[in-house]
Short mmCIF file of C-alpha atoms in Angstrom, two decimals:
data_model
loop_
_atom_site.label_atom_id
_atom_site.label_comp_id
_atom_site.label_asym_id
_atom_site.label_seq_id
_atom_site.Cartn_x
_atom_site.Cartn_y
_atom_site.Cartn_z
CA MET A 23 -9.77 18.71 -2.67
CA PRO A 24 -6.12 17.57 -3.44
CA SER A 25 -3.09 18.33 -1.46
CA ARG A 26 0.54 17.62 -1.27
CA ARG A 27 0.33 15.86 2.01
CA ILE A 28 4.00 15.19 2.65
CA ARG A 29 4.58 11.96 4.83
CA VAL A 30 8.24 11.32 6.75
CA THR A 31 9.42 7.89 6.64
CA GLY A 32 12.13 7.38 9.16
CA THR A 33 13.07 9.91 11.97
CA PRO A 34 13.74 13.54 10.43
CA GLU A 35 16.91 14.94 11.17
CA ALA A 36 17.32 17.61 13.81
CA PRO A 37 17.27 20.71 11.69
CA LEU A 38 14.21 19.65 9.83
CA ARG A 39 12.37 18.99 13.26
CA ALA A 40 13.51 22.30 14.72
CA ALA A 41 12.15 24.21 11.83
CA LEU A 42 8.87 22.72 11.86
CA THR A 43 8.66 23.21 15.49
CA ALA A 44 9.29 26.79 14.89
CA LEU A 45 6.75 26.88 12.16
CA ARG A 46 4.06 25.56 14.78
CA THR A 47 5.23 28.26 17.33
CA GLU A 48 5.10 30.98 14.48
CA LEU A 49 1.44 29.91 13.18
CA GLY A 50 -0.04 29.61 16.89
CA VAL A 51 -0.50 26.06 16.37
CA PRO A 52 -1.61 24.57 19.73
CA GLU A 53 0.86 22.01 21.32
CA THR A 54 -1.67 20.30 23.75
CA PHE A 55 -5.32 20.10 24.62
CA ARG A 56 -6.20 21.90 27.71
CA PRO A 57 -7.03 20.02 30.68
CA GLU A 58 -10.65 20.56 30.94
CA VAL A 59 -10.98 19.49 27.06
CA LEU A 60 -9.11 16.28 27.87
CA ALA A 61 -11.17 15.53 31.23
CA GLU A 62 -14.46 15.96 29.15
CA ALA A 63 -12.96 13.77 26.32
CA GLU A 64 -12.22 10.94 28.72
CA ARG A 65 -15.77 11.01 30.15
CA ALA A 66 -17.23 10.80 26.61
CA ALA A 67 -14.95 8.09 25.74
CA LYS A 68 -16.62 6.12 28.54
CA ALA A 69 -20.15 7.15 28.07
CA PRO A 70 -20.99 8.23 24.62
CA ALA A 71 -24.43 10.04 24.44
CA PRO A 72 -27.36 7.84 24.44
CA ALA A 73 -29.55 7.69 21.13
CA GLU A 74 -31.56 5.13 19.20
CA ARG A 75 -29.23 3.25 17.00
CA GLU A 76 -29.87 0.33 14.51
CA ASP A 77 -27.52 -2.55 15.54
CA THR A 78 -25.48 -3.43 12.30
CA THR A 79 -22.71 -5.19 13.73
CA ASP A 80 -23.21 -8.14 11.87
CA ILE A 81 -22.21 -6.44 8.67
CA PRO A 82 -18.29 -6.96 7.93
CA PHE A 83 -17.45 -3.35 7.30
CA LEU A 84 -13.82 -2.53 6.27
CA THR A 85 -11.76 0.51 6.04
CA ILE A 86 -9.20 2.02 3.92
CA ASP A 87 -6.46 4.24 4.96
CA PRO A 88 -2.88 5.11 4.91
CA PRO A 89 -1.12 2.51 6.76
CA THR A 90 -0.31 4.53 10.10
CA SER A 91 -3.67 6.16 10.44
CA MET A 92 -5.74 5.55 13.45
CA ASP A 93 -8.49 8.36 12.96
CA LEU A 94 -10.50 6.22 10.99
CA ASP A 95 -13.65 8.43 9.84
CA GLN A 96 -15.41 5.70 7.45
CA ALA A 97 -15.81 2.26 7.05
CA MET A 98 -17.50 0.55 4.15
CA HIS A 99 -19.40 -2.62 2.82
CA LEU A 100 -20.29 -3.08 -0.76
CA SER A 101 -22.73 -5.62 -1.99
CA ARG A 102 -24.78 -6.48 -5.02
CA ARG A 103 -28.33 -5.77 -5.17
CA GLY A 104 -30.14 -7.23 -8.18
CA THR A 105 -28.41 -5.82 -11.03
CA GLY A 106 -26.86 -2.98 -9.17
CA PHE A 107 -25.34 -2.48 -5.90
CA ARG A 108 -25.79 -1.36 -2.27
CA VAL A 109 -23.15 0.91 -0.60
CA ARG A 110 -23.05 0.83 3.17
CA TYR A 111 -20.90 3.96 4.41
CA ALA A 112 -20.44 4.39 8.08
CA ILE A 113 -19.13 7.78 9.37
CA ALA A 114 -17.81 8.08 12.79
CA ASP A 115 -20.34 9.80 15.00
CA VAL A 116 -18.53 12.32 16.64
CA ALA A 117 -21.74 14.20 18.12
CA ALA A 118 -21.81 11.01 20.29
CA PHE A 119 -18.89 12.36 21.90
CA VAL A 120 -18.91 16.13 21.73
CA ALA A 121 -21.63 17.73 23.82
CA PRO A 122 -22.74 21.11 22.39
CA GLY A 123 -21.48 24.09 24.23
CA GLY A 124 -19.05 22.00 26.22
CA ALA A 125 -15.19 22.12 26.43
CA LEU A 126 -14.53 19.64 23.44
CA ASP A 127 -17.08 21.69 21.26
CA ALA A 128 -15.16 24.95 21.89
CA GLU A 129 -11.89 23.34 21.04
CA ALA A 130 -13.12 22.07 17.95
CA HIS A 131 -14.42 25.43 16.95
CA ARG A 132 -11.06 26.85 17.61
CA ARG A 133 -9.11 24.42 15.77
CA VAL A 134 -11.44 23.63 12.85
CA THR A 135 -9.45 20.96 11.11
CA THR A 136 -6.75 18.53 12.01
CA LEU A 137 -3.42 19.85 10.65
CA TYR A 138 -0.75 17.43 9.08
CA PHE A 139 2.93 18.37 9.37
CA PRO A 140 5.60 15.86 8.11
CA ASP A 141 6.74 14.87 11.76
CA GLU A 142 3.40 14.94 13.51
CA LYS A 143 -0.20 15.87 13.30
CA THR A 144 -2.18 18.53 15.16
CA PRO A 145 -5.68 16.74 15.63
CA LEU A 146 -9.13 18.46 15.78
CA HIS A 147 -10.18 16.12 18.69
CA PRO A 148 -7.98 14.45 21.53
CA PRO A 149 -6.40 11.37 20.34
CA LEU A 150 -8.50 9.59 22.99
CA LEU A 151 -11.67 9.98 20.85
CA SER A 152 -10.07 10.69 17.26
CA GLU A 153 -7.66 7.62 17.64
CA GLY A 154 -9.64 5.75 20.07
CA ALA A 155 -13.30 5.86 21.26
CA ALA A 156 -14.71 7.40 18.25
CA SER A 157 -12.50 6.00 15.51
CA LEU A 158 -13.82 3.05 13.54
CA LEU A 159 -11.06 0.89 14.55
CA PRO A 160 -11.47 -2.91 13.47
CA ASP A 161 -12.96 -5.51 15.80
CA THR A 162 -14.55 -2.89 18.03
CA THR A 163 -18.10 -1.61 18.17
CA ARG A 164 -18.71 1.96 17.21
CA PRO A 165 -21.50 4.50 16.94
CA ALA A 166 -21.52 5.63 13.35
CA VAL A 167 -23.80 7.46 11.17
CA LEU A 168 -24.81 4.79 8.38
CA TRP A 169 -25.51 5.87 4.92
CA THR A 170 -27.12 3.31 2.74
CA ILE A 171 -27.17 4.20 -0.94
CA ASP A 172 -28.61 1.95 -3.53
CA LEU A 173 -27.19 2.18 -7.23
CA ASP A 174 -28.47 0.63 -10.33
CA ALA A 175 -26.22 -1.19 -12.76
CA ASP A 176 -24.43 1.89 -13.98
CA GLY A 177 -23.70 3.39 -10.50
CA ARG A 178 -26.72 6.00 -10.53
CA THR A 179 -28.33 6.63 -7.12
CA VAL A 180 -31.85 5.21 -6.77
CA ALA A 181 -32.19 5.30 -3.05
CA VAL A 182 -30.74 6.89 0.18
CA ASP A 183 -31.18 6.28 3.85
CA VAL A 184 -29.16 7.77 6.69
CA ARG A 185 -29.62 6.49 10.30
CA ARG A 186 -27.58 6.34 13.43
CA ALA A 187 -26.08 2.85 13.96
CA LEU A 188 -23.70 0.35 16.02
CA VAL A 189 -21.07 -0.93 13.53
CA ARG A 190 -17.96 -3.16 13.70
CA SER A 191 -14.97 -3.04 11.22
CA ARG A 192 -13.56 -6.39 10.51
CA ALA A 193 -10.66 -5.38 8.64
CA LYS A 194 -8.00 -2.21 8.43
CA LEU A 195 -6.49 -2.00 4.93
CA ASP A 196 -4.10 0.46 3.40
CA TYR A 197 -4.38 1.51 -0.28
CA ALA A 198 -1.63 -0.83 -1.55
CA THR A 199 -3.03 -3.66 0.21
CA ALA A 200 -6.30 -3.08 -1.22
CA GLN A 201 -5.18 -2.94 -4.80
CA ARG A 202 -3.16 -5.72 -4.52
CA LEU A 203 -5.88 -8.02 -3.35
CA ILE A 204 -8.28 -6.70 -6.10
CA ASP A 205 -5.74 -7.00 -8.73
CA ALA A 206 -4.81 -10.49 -7.98
CA GLY A 207 -8.60 -11.43 -8.02
CA THR A 208 -8.39 -12.78 -4.25
CA ALA A 209 -10.43 -10.00 -2.63
CA GLU A 210 -13.65 -10.96 -1.03
CA GLU A 211 -16.86 -9.34 -2.66
CA PRO A 212 -17.25 -6.36 -0.27
CA LEU A 213 -13.73 -5.19 -1.33
CA ALA A 214 -13.87 -6.49 -4.81
CA LEU A 215 -17.12 -4.58 -5.77
CA LEU A 216 -14.87 -1.22 -4.82
CA LYS A 217 -13.55 -1.51 -8.42
CA ASP A 218 -16.68 -2.20 -10.10
CA ILE A 219 -18.44 0.78 -8.18
CA GLY A 220 -15.62 2.92 -8.51
CA GLU A 221 -15.32 2.71 -12.03
CA ALA A 222 -18.85 3.23 -12.53
CA ARG A 223 -19.01 6.33 -10.56
CA GLU A 224 -15.87 7.52 -12.68
CA ARG A 225 -17.76 6.97 -15.83
CA LEU A 226 -20.90 9.10 -14.32
CA GLU A 227 -18.29 11.79 -13.24
CA VAL A 228 -17.07 12.03 -17.00
CA GLU A 229 -20.38 12.04 -18.42
CA ARG A 230 -21.49 15.00 -15.94
CA GLY A 231 -18.27 16.86 -16.60
CA GLY A 232 -16.70 16.15 -13.07
CA ILE A 233 -12.96 16.24 -12.33
CA SER A 234 -10.77 14.29 -10.14
CA LEU A 235 -7.05 15.54 -9.77
CA ASN A 236 -4.65 12.49 -9.38
CA VAL A 237 -2.16 15.10 -7.85
CA PRO A 238 1.21 13.15 -6.85
CA GLU A 239 2.00 13.16 -3.12
CA GLN A 240 5.43 14.16 -2.15
CA GLU A 241 6.92 11.60 0.22
CA ILE A 242 10.30 11.70 2.21
CA VAL A 243 12.12 8.48 2.40
CA GLU A 244 15.23 7.62 4.43
CA HIS A 245 17.72 5.90 2.32
CA ASP A 246 21.42 5.05 3.40
CA HIS A 247 21.17 7.41 6.34
CA THR A 248 20.04 10.36 4.07
CA TYR A 249 16.92 11.63 2.92
CA GLU A 250 15.05 11.71 -0.46
CA LEU A 251 11.97 13.40 -1.85
CA ALA A 252 9.92 11.24 -4.36
CA TYR A 253 6.48 11.56 -5.96
CA ARG A 254 3.96 8.89 -5.05
CA ALA A 255 1.22 8.73 -7.67
CA PRO A 256 -2.04 7.61 -6.40
CA LEU A 257 -3.17 4.21 -6.92
CA PRO A 258 -6.71 3.21 -8.77
CA ALA A 259 -7.76 2.14 -5.48
CA ASP A 260 -7.43 5.87 -4.21
CA GLY A 261 -9.59 7.12 -6.70
CA TRP A 262 -12.47 4.33 -6.36
CA ASN A 263 -12.33 5.01 -2.42
CA ALA A 264 -12.57 8.74 -3.15
CA GLN A 265 -15.73 7.82 -5.67
CA ILE A 266 -17.49 6.44 -2.37
CA SER A 267 -17.01 9.46 -0.34
CA LEU A 268 -17.97 11.63 -3.22
CA LEU A 269 -21.03 9.71 -3.60
CA THR A 270 -22.00 10.28 -0.12
CA GLY A 271 -21.20 13.87 -0.07
CA MET A 272 -23.68 14.48 -3.39
CA ALA A 273 -26.26 12.26 -1.45
CA ALA A 274 -26.06 14.53 1.41
CA ALA A 275 -25.99 17.62 -0.32
CA ASP A 276 -29.09 16.76 -2.21
CA LEU A 277 -31.03 15.74 0.96
CA MET A 278 -30.03 19.29 2.35
CA LEU A 279 -31.39 20.91 -0.80
CA LYS A 280 -34.75 18.95 -0.72
CA HIS A 281 -35.37 20.05 2.92
CA GLY A 282 -34.24 23.65 2.22
CA THR A 283 -31.44 23.89 4.97
CA GLY A 284 -27.83 22.84 4.97
CA VAL A 285 -24.18 23.82 4.18
CA LEU A 286 -22.70 23.10 0.97
CA ARG A 287 -19.15 22.57 -0.33
CA THR A 288 -19.36 25.23 -3.37
CA LEU A 289 -16.91 26.16 -6.11
CA PRO A 290 -17.68 28.42 -8.96
CA ALA A 291 -16.84 27.91 -12.81
CA ALA A 292 -13.24 28.84 -13.33
CA PRO A 293 -12.88 32.23 -15.17
CA ASP A 294 -11.81 31.93 -18.61
CA GLY A 295 -8.53 33.63 -18.00
CA ALA A 296 -7.41 30.91 -15.59
CA VAL A 297 -8.43 28.13 -17.89
CA GLY A 298 -6.29 30.07 -21.04
CA ARG A 299 -3.54 30.22 -18.43
CA LEU A 300 -3.58 26.60 -18.14
CA HIS A 301 -3.56 26.02 -21.90
CA ARG A 302 -0.49 28.16 -22.02
CA THR A 303 1.27 25.96 -19.18
CA ALA A 304 -0.02 22.82 -20.97
CA HIS A 305 1.77 24.04 -24.41
CA ALA A 306 4.91 25.02 -22.38
CA LEU A 307 5.14 21.51 -20.74
CA HIS A 308 4.64 20.13 -24.42
CA ILE A 309 1.06 18.74 -23.23
CA ASP A 310 -1.03 18.17 -26.40
CA TRP A 311 -4.23 20.22 -25.70
CA PRO A 312 -6.28 20.12 -28.90
CA HIS A 313 -9.09 22.84 -28.70
CA HIS A 314 -11.96 20.14 -29.36
CA VAL A 315 -10.70 18.27 -26.05
CA SER A 316 -12.21 19.65 -22.77
CA TYR A 317 -10.36 20.30 -19.64
CA ALA A 318 -11.93 17.14 -17.98
CA GLN A 319 -10.84 14.90 -20.89
CA LEU A 320 -7.52 16.24 -20.86
CA ILE A 321 -7.13 15.53 -17.13
CA ARG A 322 -8.03 11.84 -17.45
CA SER A 323 -5.29 11.62 -19.94
CA LEU A 324 -2.61 12.52 -18.05
CA ASP A 325 -0.20 10.11 -16.39
CA PRO A 326 1.03 11.38 -12.79
CA HIS A 327 4.05 9.12 -13.13
CA LEU A 328 5.52 11.44 -15.59
CA PRO A 329 7.40 14.56 -14.43
CA HIS A 330 5.86 17.34 -16.95
CA HIS A 331 2.13 15.65 -16.15
CA ALA A 332 2.71 15.83 -12.70
CA ALA A 333 3.68 19.29 -12.72
CA PHE A 334 0.56 20.17 -14.96
CA LEU A 335 -1.54 18.42 -12.54
CA GLN A 336 -0.09 20.48 -9.65
CA GLU A 337 -0.89 23.90 -11.49
CA CYS A 338 -4.52 22.61 -12.13
CA THR A 339 -5.06 22.77 -8.50
CA THR A 340 -5.25 26.50 -8.86
CA LEU A 341 -8.75 26.17 -10.47
CA LEU A 342 -10.04 24.95 -6.89
CA ARG A 343 -8.89 27.87 -4.90
CA GLY A 344 -12.29 29.56 -5.05
CA ALA A 345 -14.08 26.69 -3.18
CA GLY A 346 -16.12 27.67 -0.10
CA TYR A 347 -18.69 26.96 2.31
CA THR A 348 -22.27 28.13 1.56
CA VAL A 349 -24.95 28.06 4.13
CA PHE A 350 -28.60 28.26 3.32
CA ARG A 351 -31.91 27.82 5.47
CA ASP A 352 -35.77 27.94 5.34
CA GLY A 353 -35.72 26.98 1.62
CA ASN A 354 -33.81 30.17 0.56
CA LEU A 355 -31.58 28.26 -1.94
CA PRO A 356 -28.39 30.14 -2.74
CA ALA A 357 -27.22 31.28 -6.08
CA VAL A 358 -24.59 28.74 -6.49
CA THR A 359 -25.24 25.22 -5.09
CA THR A 360 -22.66 23.17 -7.07
CA HIS A 361 -18.98 22.39 -6.91
CA ALA A 362 -17.39 23.11 -10.21
CA ALA A 363 -14.82 20.26 -10.03
CA VAL A 364 -17.77 17.75 -8.81
CA ALA A 365 -20.17 19.25 -11.32
CA ALA A 366 -23.00 18.81 -9.00
CA PRO A 367 -24.26 19.88 -5.50
CA TYR A 368 -21.68 18.51 -2.84
CA THR A 369 -20.93 18.52 0.90
CA HIS A 370 -18.33 17.53 3.47
CA CYS A 371 -19.72 15.08 5.53
CA THR A 372 -17.45 11.93 5.44
CA ALA A 373 -14.39 13.33 7.73
CA PRO A 374 -15.79 14.37 11.07
CA LEU A 375 -12.82 13.53 13.03
CA ARG A 376 -10.69 15.68 11.01
CA ARG A 377 -12.99 18.74 9.78
CA LEU A 378 -15.42 20.53 11.89
CA VAL A 379 -18.11 21.01 9.36
CA ASP A 380 -18.69 17.54 8.70
CA ARG A 381 -20.52 17.10 12.22
CA TYR A 382 -22.89 19.82 11.44
CA ALA A 383 -23.44 18.24 7.91
CA ALA A 384 -24.27 14.55 9.54
CA GLU A 385 -27.01 16.33 11.78
CA LEU A 386 -28.56 18.17 9.21
CA CYS A 387 -29.12 14.90 7.26
CA LEU A 388 -30.12 12.91 10.16
CA ALA A 389 -33.07 15.27 11.06
CA PRO A 390 -33.54 17.38 7.89
CA ASP A 391 -36.91 18.69 8.86
CA ALA A 392 -35.77 19.47 12.30
CA PRO A 393 -32.13 20.16 12.85
CA PRO A 394 -30.87 20.09 16.50
CA ALA A 395 -31.03 23.88 17.80
CA TRP A 396 -27.24 23.80 18.26
CA VAL A 397 -26.95 23.10 14.59
CA LEU A 398 -28.95 26.01 13.45
CA ALA A 399 -27.34 28.32 16.04
CA GLY A 400 -24.21 27.79 14.84
CA LEU A 401 -24.74 27.37 11.08
CA ASP A 402 -24.14 30.91 9.90
CA ALA A 403 -20.55 31.08 11.48
CA LEU A 404 -19.55 27.97 9.92
CA PRO A 405 -18.29 29.52 6.47
CA LYS A 406 -15.94 31.88 8.12
CA GLN A 407 -14.68 29.23 10.68
CA MET A 408 -13.91 26.89 8.03
CA ALA A 409 -12.34 29.47 5.74
CA ASP A 410 -10.09 30.41 8.21
CA GLY A 411 -9.22 26.67 9.37
CA THR A 412 -8.79 25.73 5.63
CA ARG A 413 -6.46 28.74 5.00
CA LEU A 414 -4.24 27.82 8.00
CA ALA A 415 -4.10 24.38 6.67
CA GLY A 416 -3.05 25.60 3.20
CA THR A 417 -0.35 27.47 4.87
CA VAL A 418 0.89 24.63 6.90
CA GLU A 419 1.16 22.60 3.64
CA ARG A 420 2.95 25.25 1.78
CA GLU A 421 5.47 26.03 4.32
CA CYS A 422 5.97 22.58 5.25
CA VAL A 423 6.87 21.64 1.49
CA ASP A 424 9.55 24.63 1.79
CA ILE A 425 10.85 23.54 5.11
CA VAL A 426 11.30 20.01 3.82
CA GLU A 427 12.88 21.11 0.55
CA ALA A 428 15.36 23.32 2.09
CA ALA A 429 16.42 20.81 5.09
CA LEU A 430 16.84 18.02 2.25
CA LEU A 431 19.01 20.35 0.05
CA LYS A 432 21.01 22.44 2.61
CA ASP A 433 24.33 20.48 2.07
CA ARG A 434 23.87 20.72 -1.79
CA VAL A 435 24.46 24.52 -2.25
CA GLY A 436 26.24 24.96 -5.57
CA ASP A 437 25.30 21.38 -7.02
CA LEU A 438 23.93 21.15 -10.45
CA PHE A 439 20.50 19.67 -11.18
CA ASP A 440 18.57 19.03 -14.24
CA GLY A 441 14.81 19.87 -14.60
CA TYR A 442 11.91 21.49 -16.39
CA VAL A 443 10.97 25.27 -16.23
CA VAL A 444 7.41 25.05 -15.39
CA ASP A 445 6.44 28.55 -14.83
CA VAL A 446 7.94 31.90 -15.78
CA GLU A 447 6.59 35.44 -14.80
CA GLU A 448 4.93 37.30 -17.14
CA ARG A 449 6.31 40.89 -16.03
CA GLN A 450 9.98 39.15 -15.34
CA PRO A 451 10.76 36.38 -17.61
CA THR A 452 13.95 35.89 -15.93
CA VAL A 453 12.15 34.63 -13.06
CA GLY A 454 10.12 31.54 -12.76
CA LYS A 455 9.98 27.93 -11.27
CA VAL A 456 11.92 24.96 -11.98
CA GLN A 457 10.72 21.35 -11.32
CA LEU A 458 13.62 19.02 -10.80
CA ASP A 459 13.94 15.52 -12.19
CA THR A 460 15.14 14.35 -8.77
CA PRO A 461 14.46 15.08 -5.96
CA ALA A 462 10.98 15.86 -6.17
CA VAL A 463 11.29 19.66 -5.82
CA VAL A 464 9.80 22.57 -7.20
CA ALA A 465 11.15 25.70 -6.35
CA ARG A 466 11.92 29.44 -7.40
CA LEU A 467 14.19 30.01 -10.19
CA GLU A 468 16.15 33.34 -10.75
CA GLY A 469 19.19 35.10 -11.24
CA GLY A 470 19.51 34.82 -15.26
CA THR A 471 20.15 37.24 -17.72
CA THR A 472 18.04 35.93 -20.48
CA PRO A 473 14.16 35.10 -20.44
CA LEU A 474 13.55 31.47 -19.04
CA PRO A 475 12.63 28.99 -21.49
CA LEU A 476 8.98 27.81 -20.23
CA GLY A 477 8.56 24.00 -20.79
CA GLU A 478 12.11 23.31 -21.93
CA ARG A 479 14.71 21.16 -19.80
CA LEU A 480 17.22 23.36 -18.06
CA ARG A 481 20.35 22.70 -16.08
CA VAL A 482 20.34 24.71 -12.90
CA ARG A 483 22.40 25.34 -9.86
CA LEU A 484 21.36 25.32 -6.38
CA THR A 485 22.11 28.92 -4.61
CA GLN A 486 20.31 28.73 -1.45
CA ALA A 487 18.61 26.00 0.67
CA ASP A 488 17.86 27.09 4.30
CA PRO A 489 15.33 25.38 6.45
CA GLY A 490 15.42 28.34 8.86
CA THR A 491 14.07 30.52 6.17
CA SER A 492 12.18 27.75 4.33
CA LYS A 493 13.66 29.16 1.11
CA VAL A 494 15.18 27.22 -1.82
CA ARG A 495 16.56 29.26 -4.91
CA PHE A 496 18.10 28.00 -7.97
CA ALA A 497 19.70 29.95 -10.86
CA PRO A 498 20.33 28.92 -14.59
CA ALA A 499 23.66 27.17 -14.41
#
């Protein structure tokens, strides 16, 4: 699921931090963990729950994450297998540290997801676990749920195995480093194969009609003691890495469906009206979308480095708003079992340090014929819990975008900017949205007397930028 995760480089100025602190208070985001939760985390970190585990610490796993990340959910090892490939994907075994019905478990159900703010994050689990004992950090032995997925030469799944294991990562890489090593031809095979497997899986995604949105991330950078907003377009390595996670989520969903009990991440097909609206937006942004070209084909032709393509990709995320979680049990399969963007059955199972449902999905796959009693007992409540948590995460994202944009523009009220009109309200054609060339801001546009020229360049004046109210407003110049 794409998102505009904002990252701050450097120390944010006081008004920005104050506004973000106020937002956390307004939304009731917990500041700390209760003493009993921290005490249980300390005990669990020292003595994880015993379980039968295969020792795979001889396999040189690696992780690929943003450079400052310490909550490492996944580690991979890729190898050749005849004419095909073997994907080993180790997922942090959170159930080894979180006892059912305990204080940690109750707190995880209260928080549901890790929340990301520009200046800090509010983790699902105490950092002692999420960035320590449970995280797949390099040169440490960790309990994991190990997926072994064999692929043929075309990247199609031919065999799946999942079991508990002990793993040991050898390298903590970021996306830029991974991309550079692969491009230079200096990456060793476990990393070099990421391109081969990732591209093979992308071809299969095209074949089945799936869609991966390369939505640029907004990034705040410090420059000459001021702050600037810019877009960071995803690297190819981002997409290849995502394909490994998608592969695992699809394998897990198939396993659950085969055994008749599980929780899926589902998304119905977009209604015709929503796709029709995107056609109008594409036309307005001067993006050629012939009738014989499918939505999936169009998405793959776009360049997220181009402002009008980036704007359209962001609009495409509206088609993902109907995603939810669907529980089924005892062989009673739901009417909708697929995720329209994946174009296949799919579940969330690769980020248990940051998302509650993934811990349940892992246990359902490890013991598909006899899931633990605590999993079955909590299954029916999961969709609402995850919906509430996902909704809060979405609110955090939207409000943070508004706050950051307002904070960075607060001293420029009255200034002129160039941008594109990327949206116009049907009932009020003098009201819409403008995407600036620079900085990377998309904000409300109002105050003119004539209909806005959708898709056209327009010079605008900043009329309001208040971090306290999270409002940025422009008017035609």
